[in-house]
Coordinates of C-alpha atoms in Angstrom, one line a residue:
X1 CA 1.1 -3.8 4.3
X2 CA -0.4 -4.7 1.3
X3 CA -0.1 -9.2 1.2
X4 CA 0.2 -9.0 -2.4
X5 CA 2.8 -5.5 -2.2
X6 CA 5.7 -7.7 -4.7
X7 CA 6.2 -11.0 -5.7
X8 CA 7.5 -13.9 -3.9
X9 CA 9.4 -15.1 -7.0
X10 CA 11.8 -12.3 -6.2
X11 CA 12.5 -13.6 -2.5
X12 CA 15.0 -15.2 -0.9
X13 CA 13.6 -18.7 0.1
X14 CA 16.1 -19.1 3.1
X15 CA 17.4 -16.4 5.8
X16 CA 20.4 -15.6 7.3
X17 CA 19.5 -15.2 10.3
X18 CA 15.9 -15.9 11.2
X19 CA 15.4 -15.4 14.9
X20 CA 17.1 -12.2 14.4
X21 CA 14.8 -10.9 11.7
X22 CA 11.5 -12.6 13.2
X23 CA 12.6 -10.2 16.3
X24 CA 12.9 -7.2 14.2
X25 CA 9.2 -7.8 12.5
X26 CA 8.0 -8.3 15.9
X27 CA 9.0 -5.1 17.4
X28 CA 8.3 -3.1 14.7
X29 CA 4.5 -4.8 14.6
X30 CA 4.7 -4.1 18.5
X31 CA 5.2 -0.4 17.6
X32 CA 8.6 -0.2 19.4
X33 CA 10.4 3.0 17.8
X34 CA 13.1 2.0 15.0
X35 CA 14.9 3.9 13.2
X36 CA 13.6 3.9 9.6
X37 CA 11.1 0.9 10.7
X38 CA 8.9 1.0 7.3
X39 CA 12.1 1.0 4.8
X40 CA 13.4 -1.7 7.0
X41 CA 10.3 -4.2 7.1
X42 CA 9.2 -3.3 3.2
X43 CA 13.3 -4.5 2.1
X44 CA 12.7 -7.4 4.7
X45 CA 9.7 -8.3 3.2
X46 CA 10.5 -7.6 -0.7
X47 CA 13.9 -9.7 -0.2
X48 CA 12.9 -12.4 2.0
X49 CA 10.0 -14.7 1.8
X50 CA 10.7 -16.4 5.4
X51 CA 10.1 -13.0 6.7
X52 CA 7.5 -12.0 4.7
X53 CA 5.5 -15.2 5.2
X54 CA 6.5 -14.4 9.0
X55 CA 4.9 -11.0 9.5
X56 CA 1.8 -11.8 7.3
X57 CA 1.3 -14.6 10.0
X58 CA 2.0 -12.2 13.0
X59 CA -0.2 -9.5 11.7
X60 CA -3.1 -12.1 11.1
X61 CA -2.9 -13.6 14.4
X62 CA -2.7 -10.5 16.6
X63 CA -5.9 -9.0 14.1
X64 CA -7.8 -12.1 15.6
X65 CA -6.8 -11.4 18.8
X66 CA -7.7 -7.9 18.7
X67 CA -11.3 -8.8 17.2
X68 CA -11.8 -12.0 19.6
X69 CA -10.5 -11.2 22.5
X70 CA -12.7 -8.9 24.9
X71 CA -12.7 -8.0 28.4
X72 CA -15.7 -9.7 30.4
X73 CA -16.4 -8.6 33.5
X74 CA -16.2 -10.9 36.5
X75 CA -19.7 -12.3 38.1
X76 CA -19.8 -10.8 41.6
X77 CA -21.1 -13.8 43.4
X78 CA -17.3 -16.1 41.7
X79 CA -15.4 -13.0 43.2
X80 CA -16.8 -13.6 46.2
X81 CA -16.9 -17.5 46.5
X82 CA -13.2 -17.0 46.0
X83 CA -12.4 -14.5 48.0
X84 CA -14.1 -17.2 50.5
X85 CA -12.6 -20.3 49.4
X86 CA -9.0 -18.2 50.1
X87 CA -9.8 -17.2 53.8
X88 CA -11.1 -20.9 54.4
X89 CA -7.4 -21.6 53.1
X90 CA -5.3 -19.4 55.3

């Protein structure tokens, strides 16, 4: 989704029913299957700027995450100091 696809002077400034449509964008940027999922989020986003300020936000955050965020692998020698420090405890 293009951030600058319409403008916001066509936008609602309130929503109905924000949890509701926050869910919606969610799932749909989680890649849960919905029926007619693009048609739904572009009229979201063309009506509403709550929502379209919403999943601009969402998308940024989870592209940060997804650059940022790697798996390290554990040293051996802190696996084994806790696998210690448990038996010690039981």
């Amino acid at each position: 989704m293009d951030n600058n696809s319409s403008s916001s002077e066509g936008r609602k400034q309130s929503c109905a029913d924000v949890s509701k449509c926050f869910q919606l964008l969610e799932s749909i940027l989680d890649g849960e299957h919905i029926p007619n999922s693009k048609e739904v989020l572009q009229e979201k986003l063309d009506k509403c700027q709550p929502c379209f300020q919403h999943f601009h936000l969402e998308q940024a955050i989870r592209e940060v995450l997804k650059t940022k965020c790697s798996k390290q692998a554990t040293p051996n020698e802190l696996v084994l100091r806790i696998r210690e420090k448990i038996q010690e405890i039981k």
